[in-house]
């Protein structure tokens, strides 16, 4: 139901969140959704939007979960986030871990993100299981999906990205991304409109990550062609298999067997 105070931006975001949820059948009646809350703007906006009245979505319940990475034991962001969750009436779990320092230890310095996201995700699945959640919502938006496609191509030699709805552990859980159709700029704008404040990102890698590099590359390209991001996003739905390398009888792409 639209209220008097619903802004144009809120209605726009709600429309596209619901469209993504309906297109991918993300939410079913009675779902218990663990919402991953890092404390960044994206996750807090997702939590806020899911907590508003949706027209096309069935009844569901939510549990906000923050897995603190343990980068700075003294940092006050943890307490700020807890205060925000409490004051806004969310059911929540906050857990302190040492995942951040572990992922940055000497033996793993080269690629901390891989181990970090793996360990964090493992703990999130455990918390989902312990609390009867069948869906896990992450706040990845349209820009994250575009950037991940490029990261996987540039560094991982494959064409893949984050799925809006992904079944895991043989369907025991579903990872859902209700912001899949929403641009990062609008998420940030909405956070400002609602006075939602992020807690400080204390990870030493976040300023040098591959994602940030790709983000800057896309910003640079958009100076010449403002549709670059949108074109990449749309391209994922227009894959011309006939114009990709054919496969041999064992299913291996022929380019894969060529010399480097
Ligand atoms: S940027 Fe930092 S917090 Fe994010 S995945 Fe990488 S190591 Fe973890």
mmCIF file of C-alpha atoms and ligand atoms in Angstrom:
data_model
loop_
_atom_site.group_PDB
_atom_site.id
_atom_site.type_symbol
_atom_site.label_atom_id
_atom_site.label_comp_id
_atom_site.label_asym_id
_atom_site.label_seq_id
_atom_site.Cartn_x
_atom_site.Cartn_y
_atom_site.Cartn_z
ATOM 1 C CA UNK A 1 0.000 0.000 0.000
ATOM 2 C CA UNK A 2 1.355 3.392 -0.909
ATOM 3 C CA UNK A 3 1.375 5.841 1.941
ATOM 4 C CA UNK A 4 1.445 9.625 1.824
ATOM 5 C CA UNK A 5 5.106 9.663 2.739
ATOM 6 C CA UNK A 6 6.196 7.180 0.050
ATOM 7 C CA UNK A 7 8.627 9.025 -2.157
ATOM 8 C CA UNK A 8 9.036 8.519 -5.888
ATOM 9 C CA UNK A 9 12.388 6.868 -5.250
ATOM 10 C CA UNK A 10 10.946 4.455 -2.683
ATOM 11 C CA UNK A 11 8.127 3.464 -5.068
ATOM 12 C CA UNK A 12 10.636 2.958 -7.867
ATOM 13 C CA UNK A 13 12.850 0.702 -5.726
ATOM 14 C CA UNK A 14 9.882 -1.208 -4.353
ATOM 15 C CA UNK A 15 8.585 -1.809 -7.888
ATOM 16 C CA UNK A 16 11.914 -3.214 -9.106
ATOM 17 C CA UNK A 17 12.557 -5.242 -5.962
ATOM 18 C CA UNK A 18 9.136 -6.848 -6.292
ATOM 19 C CA UNK A 19 9.638 -7.425 -10.011
ATOM 20 C CA UNK A 20 12.919 -9.260 -9.402
ATOM 21 C CA UNK A 21 11.322 -11.268 -6.574
ATOM 22 C CA UNK A 22 8.342 -12.234 -8.744
ATOM 23 C CA UNK A 23 10.396 -12.908 -11.914
ATOM 24 C CA UNK A 24 12.606 -15.348 -10.037
ATOM 25 C CA UNK A 25 9.978 -16.610 -7.598
ATOM 26 C CA UNK A 26 12.323 -15.605 -4.776
ATOM 27 C CA UNK A 27 9.857 -15.428 -1.889
ATOM 28 C CA UNK A 28 7.128 -17.899 -0.978
ATOM 29 C CA UNK A 29 4.455 -17.766 1.720
ATOM 30 C CA UNK A 30 5.959 -18.503 5.147
ATOM 31 C CA UNK A 31 9.591 -18.142 4.108
ATOM 32 C CA UNK A 32 11.979 -17.238 6.887
ATOM 33 C CA UNK A 33 14.637 -15.041 5.342
ATOM 34 C CA UNK A 34 18.068 -14.486 6.813
ATOM 35 C CA UNK A 35 19.171 -11.058 5.601
ATOM 36 C CA UNK A 36 22.948 -10.707 5.504
ATOM 37 C CA UNK A 37 23.808 -7.352 7.058
ATOM 38 C CA UNK A 38 27.415 -6.244 6.717
ATOM 39 C CA UNK A 39 26.628 -2.790 8.020
ATOM 40 C CA UNK A 40 27.254 -1.253 4.595
ATOM 41 C CA UNK A 41 24.587 0.866 2.915
ATOM 42 C CA UNK A 42 23.489 -1.847 0.472
ATOM 43 C CA UNK A 43 22.566 -4.363 3.159
ATOM 44 C CA UNK A 44 20.871 -1.761 5.354
ATOM 45 C CA UNK A 45 18.808 -0.553 2.392
ATOM 46 C CA UNK A 46 17.785 -4.124 1.556
ATOM 47 C CA UNK A 47 16.702 -4.663 5.148
ATOM 48 C CA UNK A 48 14.744 -1.415 5.126
ATOM 49 C CA UNK A 49 12.981 -2.193 1.842
ATOM 50 C CA UNK A 50 12.071 -5.755 2.815
ATOM 51 C CA UNK A 51 10.588 -4.368 6.015
ATOM 52 C CA UNK A 52 8.136 -2.151 4.101
ATOM 53 C CA UNK A 53 4.785 -3.292 2.837
ATOM 54 C CA UNK A 54 5.059 -5.168 -0.453
ATOM 55 C CA UNK A 55 2.074 -5.568 -2.735
ATOM 56 C CA UNK A 56 3.079 -8.602 -4.768
ATOM 57 C CA UNK A 57 4.969 -10.613 -2.167
ATOM 58 C CA UNK A 58 3.467 -13.155 0.252
ATOM 59 C CA UNK A 59 3.990 -13.068 4.026
ATOM 60 C CA UNK A 60 7.494 -13.888 5.182
ATOM 61 C CA UNK A 61 9.626 -13.301 8.282
ATOM 62 C CA UNK A 62 13.143 -11.910 8.523
ATOM 63 C CA UNK A 63 16.227 -12.357 10.655
ATOM 64 C CA UNK A 64 19.005 -9.791 10.206
ATOM 65 C CA UNK A 65 22.446 -11.389 10.639
ATOM 66 C CA UNK A 66 25.751 -9.603 10.973
ATOM 67 C CA UNK A 67 28.921 -11.678 10.972
ATOM 68 C CA UNK A 68 31.509 -9.195 12.225
ATOM 69 C CA UNK A 69 34.843 -9.799 10.505
ATOM 70 C CA UNK A 70 36.946 -8.839 13.526
ATOM 71 C CA UNK A 71 39.167 -6.305 11.773
ATOM 72 C CA UNK A 72 39.191 -3.923 14.700
ATOM 73 C CA UNK A 73 38.109 -5.037 18.140
ATOM 74 C CA UNK A 74 37.981 -1.450 19.401
ATOM 75 C CA UNK A 75 35.899 -0.103 16.549
ATOM 76 C CA UNK A 76 32.540 1.286 17.624
ATOM 77 C CA UNK A 77 30.711 0.425 14.393
ATOM 78 C CA UNK A 78 29.540 -2.877 15.850
ATOM 79 C CA UNK A 79 27.710 -1.097 18.689
ATOM 80 C CA UNK A 80 26.278 1.484 16.264
ATOM 81 C CA UNK A 81 24.885 -1.262 14.062
ATOM 82 C CA UNK A 82 23.374 -3.101 17.007
ATOM 83 C CA UNK A 83 21.706 0.121 18.187
ATOM 84 C CA UNK A 84 20.265 0.687 14.706
ATOM 85 C CA UNK A 85 18.861 -2.855 14.480
ATOM 86 C CA UNK A 86 17.393 -2.649 17.970
ATOM 87 C CA UNK A 87 15.846 0.795 17.527
ATOM 88 C CA UNK A 88 14.226 -0.218 14.256
ATOM 89 C CA UNK A 89 12.690 -3.322 15.773
ATOM 90 C CA UNK A 90 14.514 -5.934 13.718
ATOM 91 C CA UNK A 91 15.000 -9.457 14.959
ATOM 92 C CA UNK A 92 18.767 -9.853 14.699
ATOM 93 C CA UNK A 93 21.874 -11.849 15.497
ATOM 94 C CA UNK A 94 25.312 -10.273 15.630
ATOM 95 C CA UNK A 95 28.377 -12.426 15.896
ATOM 96 C CA UNK A 96 32.007 -11.445 16.310
ATOM 97 C CA UNK A 97 34.535 -13.562 14.428
ATOM 98 C CA UNK A 98 38.222 -13.445 13.471
ATOM 99 C CA UNK A 99 37.540 -14.251 9.805
ATOM 100 C CA UNK A 100 39.068 -10.956 8.575
ATOM 101 C CA UNK A 101 42.515 -11.343 10.225
ATOM 102 C CA UNK A 102 42.566 -15.074 9.375
ATOM 103 C CA UNK A 103 41.928 -14.338 5.689
ATOM 104 C CA UNK A 104 44.779 -11.803 5.757
ATOM 105 C CA UNK A 105 47.282 -14.053 7.515
ATOM 106 C CA UNK A 106 50.732 -14.626 5.964
ATOM 107 C CA UNK A 107 49.883 -17.872 4.188
ATOM 108 C CA UNK A 108 46.875 -16.312 2.456
ATOM 109 C CA UNK A 109 47.942 -12.749 1.706
ATOM 110 C CA UNK A 110 47.612 -13.036 -2.082
ATOM 111 C CA UNK A 111 43.850 -13.482 -2.279
ATOM 112 C CA UNK A 112 42.193 -12.780 1.091
ATOM 113 C CA UNK A 113 38.770 -12.216 -0.494
ATOM 114 C CA UNK A 114 38.348 -15.840 -1.549
ATOM 115 C CA UNK A 115 38.912 -17.305 1.924
ATOM 116 C CA UNK A 116 37.140 -14.422 3.635
ATOM 117 C CA UNK A 117 33.918 -14.729 1.663
ATOM 118 C CA UNK A 118 34.031 -18.505 1.907
ATOM 119 C CA UNK A 119 34.355 -18.534 5.703
ATOM 120 C CA UNK A 120 31.756 -15.798 6.139
ATOM 121 C CA UNK A 121 29.289 -17.612 3.908
ATOM 122 C CA UNK A 122 29.866 -20.891 5.759
ATOM 123 C CA UNK A 123 29.001 -19.215 9.064
ATOM 124 C CA UNK A 124 25.918 -17.584 7.546
ATOM 125 C CA UNK A 125 24.622 -20.958 6.355
ATOM 126 C CA UNK A 126 25.190 -22.374 9.849
ATOM 127 C CA UNK A 127 23.246 -19.507 11.440
ATOM 128 C CA UNK A 128 20.450 -19.958 8.875
ATOM 129 C CA UNK A 129 20.265 -23.624 9.769
ATOM 130 C CA UNK A 130 20.281 -22.953 13.527
ATOM 131 C CA UNK A 131 17.443 -20.416 13.176
ATOM 132 C CA UNK A 132 15.113 -22.148 10.745
ATOM 133 C CA UNK A 133 15.804 -19.837 7.795
ATOM 134 C CA UNK A 134 15.259 -21.331 4.356
ATOM 135 C CA UNK A 135 16.244 -18.247 2.342
ATOM 136 C CA UNK A 136 19.358 -16.128 2.586
ATOM 137 C CA UNK A 137 19.065 -12.650 1.116
ATOM 138 C CA UNK A 138 22.172 -10.776 0.061
ATOM 139 C CA UNK A 139 22.190 -7.127 -0.933
ATOM 140 C CA UNK A 140 24.017 -7.569 -4.225
ATOM 141 C CA UNK A 141 22.608 -5.127 -6.732
ATOM 142 C CA UNK A 142 22.743 -4.758 -10.497
ATOM 143 C CA UNK A 143 26.262 -3.242 -10.444
ATOM 144 C CA UNK A 144 27.575 -6.153 -8.346
ATOM 145 C CA UNK A 145 26.182 -8.625 -10.898
ATOM 146 C CA UNK A 146 27.824 -6.746 -13.790
ATOM 147 C CA UNK A 147 31.165 -6.420 -11.978
ATOM 148 C CA UNK A 148 31.164 -10.103 -11.001
ATOM 149 C CA UNK A 149 30.671 -11.128 -14.629
ATOM 150 C CA UNK A 150 33.774 -9.129 -15.582
ATOM 151 C CA UNK A 151 35.818 -10.336 -12.583
ATOM 152 C CA UNK A 152 35.031 -13.954 -13.492
ATOM 153 C CA UNK A 153 35.967 -13.352 -17.137
ATOM 154 C CA UNK A 154 39.115 -11.311 -16.489
ATOM 155 C CA UNK A 155 40.523 -13.330 -13.605
ATOM 156 C CA UNK A 156 38.630 -16.621 -13.523
ATOM 157 C CA UNK A 157 38.509 -17.579 -17.223
ATOM 158 C CA UNK A 158 34.792 -18.191 -17.174
ATOM 159 C CA UNK A 159 31.562 -16.469 -18.091
ATOM 160 C CA UNK A 160 29.396 -16.484 -14.984
ATOM 161 C CA UNK A 161 27.993 -14.174 -12.360
ATOM 162 C CA UNK A 162 25.796 -14.019 -9.248
ATOM 163 C CA UNK A 163 22.354 -15.538 -9.711
ATOM 164 C CA UNK A 164 19.246 -13.654 -8.543
ATOM 165 C CA UNK A 165 18.008 -16.926 -7.022
ATOM 166 C CA UNK A 166 20.333 -19.823 -6.392
ATOM 167 C CA UNK A 167 19.450 -23.153 -4.867
ATOM 168 C CA UNK A 168 22.167 -24.565 -2.603
ATOM 169 C CA UNK A 169 22.676 -27.783 -0.608
ATOM 170 C CA UNK A 170 20.219 -29.616 -2.872
ATOM 171 C CA UNK A 171 17.510 -27.041 -2.329
ATOM 172 C CA UNK A 172 17.798 -26.849 1.474
ATOM 173 C CA UNK A 173 18.504 -23.119 1.157
ATOM 174 C CA UNK A 174 18.049 -20.518 -1.516
ATOM 175 C CA UNK A 175 20.314 -17.525 -1.860
ATOM 176 C CA UNK A 176 18.226 -14.637 -3.118
ATOM 177 C CA UNK A 177 19.266 -11.190 -4.353
ATOM 178 C CA UNK A 178 16.187 -8.959 -4.303
ATOM 179 C CA UNK A 179 18.200 -5.886 -5.432
ATOM 180 C CA UNK A 180 19.278 -7.615 -8.655
ATOM 181 C CA UNK A 181 17.478 -5.090 -10.887
ATOM 182 C CA UNK A 182 18.469 -2.005 -8.900
ATOM 183 C CA UNK A 183 21.414 0.260 -9.675
ATOM 184 C CA UNK A 184 23.932 1.063 -6.954
ATOM 185 C CA UNK A 185 23.467 4.815 -7.427
ATOM 186 C CA UNK A 186 19.783 4.469 -6.493
ATOM 187 C CA UNK A 187 20.577 2.347 -3.454
ATOM 188 C CA UNK A 188 22.927 5.074 -2.213
ATOM 189 C CA UNK A 189 20.389 7.782 -3.007
ATOM 190 C CA UNK A 190 17.712 5.939 -1.038
ATOM 191 C CA UNK A 191 20.068 5.496 1.923
ATOM 192 C CA UNK A 192 20.557 9.260 1.937
ATOM 193 C CA UNK A 193 16.825 9.877 1.659
ATOM 194 C CA UNK A 194 16.143 7.608 4.645
ATOM 195 C CA UNK A 195 19.136 8.841 6.593
ATOM 196 C CA UNK A 196 20.609 5.338 6.718
ATOM 197 C CA UNK A 197 24.266 5.438 7.721
ATOM 198 C CA UNK A 198 26.793 2.734 6.972
ATOM 199 C CA UNK A 199 29.329 1.603 9.506
ATOM 200 C CA UNK A 200 32.932 2.105 8.439
ATOM 201 C CA UNK A 201 34.471 -0.602 6.281
ATOM 202 C CA UNK A 202 37.621 -1.632 8.186
ATOM 203 C CA UNK A 203 38.913 -4.211 5.701
ATOM 204 C CA UNK A 204 42.419 -3.310 4.456
ATOM 205 C CA UNK A 205 41.731 -5.031 1.123
ATOM 206 C CA UNK A 206 38.529 -3.254 0.228
ATOM 207 C CA UNK A 207 40.411 -0.272 -1.224
ATOM 208 C CA UNK A 208 42.504 -2.444 -3.524
ATOM 209 C CA UNK A 209 40.130 -5.236 -4.469
ATOM 210 C CA UNK A 210 39.538 -6.474 -8.015
ATOM 211 C CA UNK A 211 35.955 -5.296 -7.671
ATOM 212 C CA UNK A 212 37.079 -1.742 -7.047
ATOM 213 C CA UNK A 213 39.407 -1.926 -10.040
ATOM 214 C CA UNK A 214 36.542 -3.116 -12.292
ATOM 215 C CA UNK A 215 34.254 -0.433 -10.860
ATOM 216 C CA UNK A 216 36.773 2.260 -11.791
ATOM 217 C CA UNK A 217 37.243 0.747 -15.236
ATOM 218 C CA UNK A 218 33.491 0.857 -15.864
ATOM 219 C CA UNK A 219 33.300 4.446 -14.580
ATOM 220 C CA UNK A 220 36.054 5.360 -17.025
ATOM 221 C CA UNK A 221 34.289 3.649 -19.948
ATOM 222 C CA UNK A 222 31.011 5.322 -19.061
ATOM 223 C CA UNK A 223 32.592 8.694 -19.713
ATOM 224 C CA UNK A 224 32.422 7.775 -23.407
ATOM 225 C CA UNK A 225 29.313 5.597 -23.357
ATOM 226 C CA UNK A 226 26.898 6.024 -20.468
ATOM 227 C CA UNK A 227 25.138 2.747 -21.380
ATOM 228 C CA UNK A 228 28.155 0.484 -20.818
ATOM 229 C CA UNK A 229 26.885 -1.051 -17.553
ATOM 230 C CA UNK A 230 23.333 -1.416 -18.836
ATOM 231 C CA UNK A 231 24.592 -3.008 -22.068
ATOM 232 C CA UNK A 232 26.651 -5.576 -20.155
ATOM 233 C CA UNK A 233 23.657 -6.384 -17.942
ATOM 234 C CA UNK A 234 21.375 -6.859 -20.960
ATOM 235 C CA UNK A 235 24.043 -8.882 -22.800
ATOM 236 C CA UNK A 236 23.706 -11.589 -20.137
ATOM 237 C CA UNK A 237 20.202 -12.259 -21.447
ATOM 238 C CA UNK A 238 21.294 -12.268 -25.110
ATOM 239 C CA UNK A 239 23.876 -15.019 -25.257
ATOM 240 C CA UNK A 240 24.381 -16.222 -28.819
ATOM 241 C CA UNK A 241 25.693 -19.736 -28.297
ATOM 242 C CA UNK A 242 26.180 -20.140 -32.047
ATOM 243 C CA UNK A 243 28.798 -17.383 -31.884
ATOM 244 C CA UNK A 244 30.753 -18.908 -29.034
ATOM 245 C CA UNK A 245 33.408 -21.611 -29.550
ATOM 246 C CA UNK A 246 31.922 -24.998 -30.384
ATOM 247 C CA UNK A 247 32.597 -28.031 -28.218
ATOM 248 C CA UNK A 248 34.145 -31.394 -28.952
ATOM 249 C CA UNK A 249 32.466 -34.714 -28.242
ATOM 250 C CA UNK A 250 33.629 -34.574 -24.595
ATOM 251 C CA UNK A 251 31.996 -31.187 -24.098
ATOM 252 C CA UNK A 252 35.290 -29.285 -23.983
ATOM 253 C CA UNK A 253 35.330 -25.930 -25.761
ATOM 254 C CA UNK A 254 37.829 -25.996 -28.630
ATOM 255 C CA UNK A 255 39.518 -22.742 -27.533
ATOM 256 C CA UNK A 256 40.286 -24.407 -24.215
ATOM 257 C CA UNK A 257 42.617 -26.822 -25.988
ATOM 258 C CA UNK A 258 44.483 -24.180 -27.958
ATOM 259 C CA UNK A 259 48.024 -23.113 -26.986
ATOM 260 C CA UNK A 260 48.400 -19.924 -24.926
HETATM 261 S S1 LIG B 1 37.288 -6.898 0.530
HETATM 262 FE FE1 LIG B 1 37.815 -7.517 2.641
HETATM 263 S S2 LIG B 1 35.847 -8.011 3.634
HETATM 264 FE FE2 LIG B 1 35.489 -7.979 1.419
HETATM 265 S S3 LIG B 1 35.745 -10.129 0.786
HETATM 266 FE FE3 LIG B 1 37.748 -9.088 0.499
HETATM 267 S S4 LIG B 1 38.845 -9.482 2.388
HETATM 268 FE FE4 LIG B 1 36.691 -9.894 2.824
#
